[in-house]
Amino acid sequence: ISTVGEKEWYFFCMRGRKYRNSIRPNRVTGSGFWKATGIDRPIYSAAAATGGANHECLGLKKSLVYYVGSAGKGTKTDWMMHEFRLPTGAGQSATTPRSINNTDKSLQEA
């Protein structure tokens, strides 16, 4: 979902893998790459956020910054992205890679 002129855009896509038998995500684009700037931050249910008894982790959030160029030689930009994902065990193990087929959708530069 995006609207021209807005500063916040939302995209939903499958997260590709850097290597076939690895859990490491591929964050390379046609002219740069996204670099993680911190650790996964848990997102808790409303009950946990208000001090309730239910401390269920609903998902994880990671902050990323976009660099132009190749890894090691890239130039940092002002672009920032928050990646949201389900926690391990919410439908898939982090240690068991799944196959990615040609029907998966991905983001590409316009």
Short mmCIF file of C-alpha atoms in Angstrom, two decimals:
data_model
loop_
_atom_site.label_atom_id
_atom_site.label_comp_id
_atom_site.label_asym_id
_atom_site.label_seq_id
_atom_site.Cartn_x
_atom_site.Cartn_y
_atom_site.Cartn_z
CA ILE A 1 0.00 0.00 0.00
CA SER A 2 1.47 3.36 -0.91
CA THR A 3 0.29 6.81 -1.85
CA VAL A 4 2.40 9.31 -3.75
CA GLY A 5 3.26 12.28 -1.54
CA GLU A 6 3.11 10.42 1.76
CA LYS A 7 6.27 9.80 3.74
CA GLU A 8 5.17 6.39 5.06
CA TRP A 9 4.69 3.42 2.77
CA TYR A 10 3.65 -0.12 3.70
CA PHE A 11 4.64 -3.20 1.72
CA PHE A 12 3.92 -6.85 2.41
CA CYS A 13 6.26 -9.38 0.84
CA MET A 14 7.94 -12.71 1.36
CA ARG A 15 11.40 -12.40 2.89
CA GLY A 16 13.98 -14.01 0.61
CA ARG A 17 17.01 -15.92 1.80
CA LYS A 18 20.60 -14.94 1.05
CA TYR A 19 21.65 -18.58 0.70
CA ARG A 20 19.49 -21.54 -0.24
CA ASN A 21 20.01 -23.54 2.97
CA SER A 22 20.28 -20.61 5.37
CA ILE A 23 17.96 -18.49 7.49
CA ARG A 24 19.96 -15.34 6.69
CA PRO A 25 17.69 -12.82 4.91
CA ASN A 26 18.60 -11.28 1.54
CA ARG A 27 18.24 -7.49 1.73
CA VAL A 28 20.14 -6.54 -1.44
CA THR A 29 18.48 -4.31 -4.06
CA GLY A 30 19.48 -3.25 -7.57
CA SER A 31 21.52 -0.28 -6.33
CA GLY A 32 22.21 -0.94 -2.66
CA PHE A 33 21.21 -2.88 0.43
CA TRP A 34 19.26 -2.66 3.68
CA LYS A 35 21.38 -3.01 6.83
CA ALA A 36 19.93 -4.03 10.20
CA THR A 37 20.69 -1.40 12.85
CA GLY A 38 19.64 -3.27 15.95
CA ILE A 39 18.22 -6.42 17.44
CA ASP A 40 14.73 -7.83 17.08
CA ARG A 41 12.38 -6.00 19.44
CA PRO A 42 9.37 -8.01 20.69
CA ILE A 43 5.85 -6.70 20.14
CA TYR A 44 3.50 -7.75 22.94
CA SER A 45 -0.27 -8.03 23.15
CA ALA A 46 -2.24 -5.11 24.61
CA ALA A 47 -2.66 -6.98 27.91
CA ALA A 48 1.12 -7.27 28.30
CA ALA A 49 1.67 -3.63 27.34
CA THR A 50 -0.71 -2.45 30.08
CA GLY A 51 0.70 -4.74 32.76
CA GLY A 52 -1.86 -7.51 32.34
CA ALA A 53 -1.19 -11.17 33.02
CA ASN A 54 -0.98 -12.13 29.34
CA HIS A 55 2.60 -11.55 28.12
CA GLU A 56 2.19 -13.02 24.67
CA CYS A 57 4.75 -11.99 22.04
CA LEU A 58 2.76 -11.29 18.86
CA GLY A 59 5.67 -10.42 16.60
CA LEU A 60 9.12 -8.91 16.20
CA LYS A 61 10.30 -5.56 14.86
CA LYS A 62 13.72 -4.78 13.38
CA SER A 63 14.99 -1.39 12.16
CA LEU A 64 16.94 -1.18 8.90
CA VAL A 65 18.78 1.64 7.10
CA TYR A 66 19.33 1.79 3.32
CA TYR A 67 22.86 2.07 1.89
CA VAL A 68 23.65 2.89 -1.76
CA GLY A 69 26.45 0.77 -3.23
CA SER A 70 27.84 -2.61 -2.26
CA ALA A 71 28.34 -3.99 1.24
CA GLY A 72 31.50 -2.60 2.81
CA LYS A 73 31.59 0.35 0.39
CA GLY A 74 28.02 1.59 0.72
CA THR A 75 26.95 5.15 1.53
CA LYS A 76 24.30 5.55 4.21
CA THR A 77 21.06 7.28 3.15
CA ASP A 78 18.19 8.86 5.11
CA TRP A 79 15.88 5.97 4.20
CA MET A 80 14.73 3.83 7.11
CA MET A 81 12.50 0.77 7.24
CA HIS A 82 10.88 -1.22 10.03
CA GLU A 83 10.59 -4.93 9.34
CA PHE A 84 7.81 -6.78 11.16
CA ARG A 85 7.66 -10.57 11.31
CA LEU A 86 6.08 -13.38 13.26
CA PRO A 87 8.11 -14.91 16.09
CA THR A 88 9.78 -18.30 15.61
CA GLY A 89 7.27 -21.05 16.22
CA ALA A 90 4.35 -19.07 14.77
CA GLY A 91 3.93 -21.38 11.81
CA GLN A 92 7.55 -22.05 10.84
CA SER A 93 10.85 -22.94 12.46
CA ALA A 94 13.75 -20.52 11.97
CA THR A 95 16.14 -23.46 11.51
CA THR A 96 14.17 -25.18 8.75
CA PRO A 97 14.48 -23.29 5.47
CA ARG A 98 11.50 -23.43 3.14
CA SER A 99 11.68 -23.48 -0.61
CA ILE A 100 10.86 -20.27 -2.44
CA ASN A 101 9.11 -20.64 -5.78
CA ASN A 102 8.55 -18.32 -8.72
CA THR A 103 5.06 -17.34 -7.54
CA ASP A 104 6.43 -15.42 -4.53
CA LYS A 105 6.20 -11.65 -4.92
CA SER A 106 9.11 -9.32 -4.24
CA LEU A 107 9.83 -5.60 -4.23
CA GLN A 108 11.78 -4.19 -7.12
CA GLU A 109 12.87 -0.66 -7.86
CA ALA A 110 10.58 1.35 -10.09
#
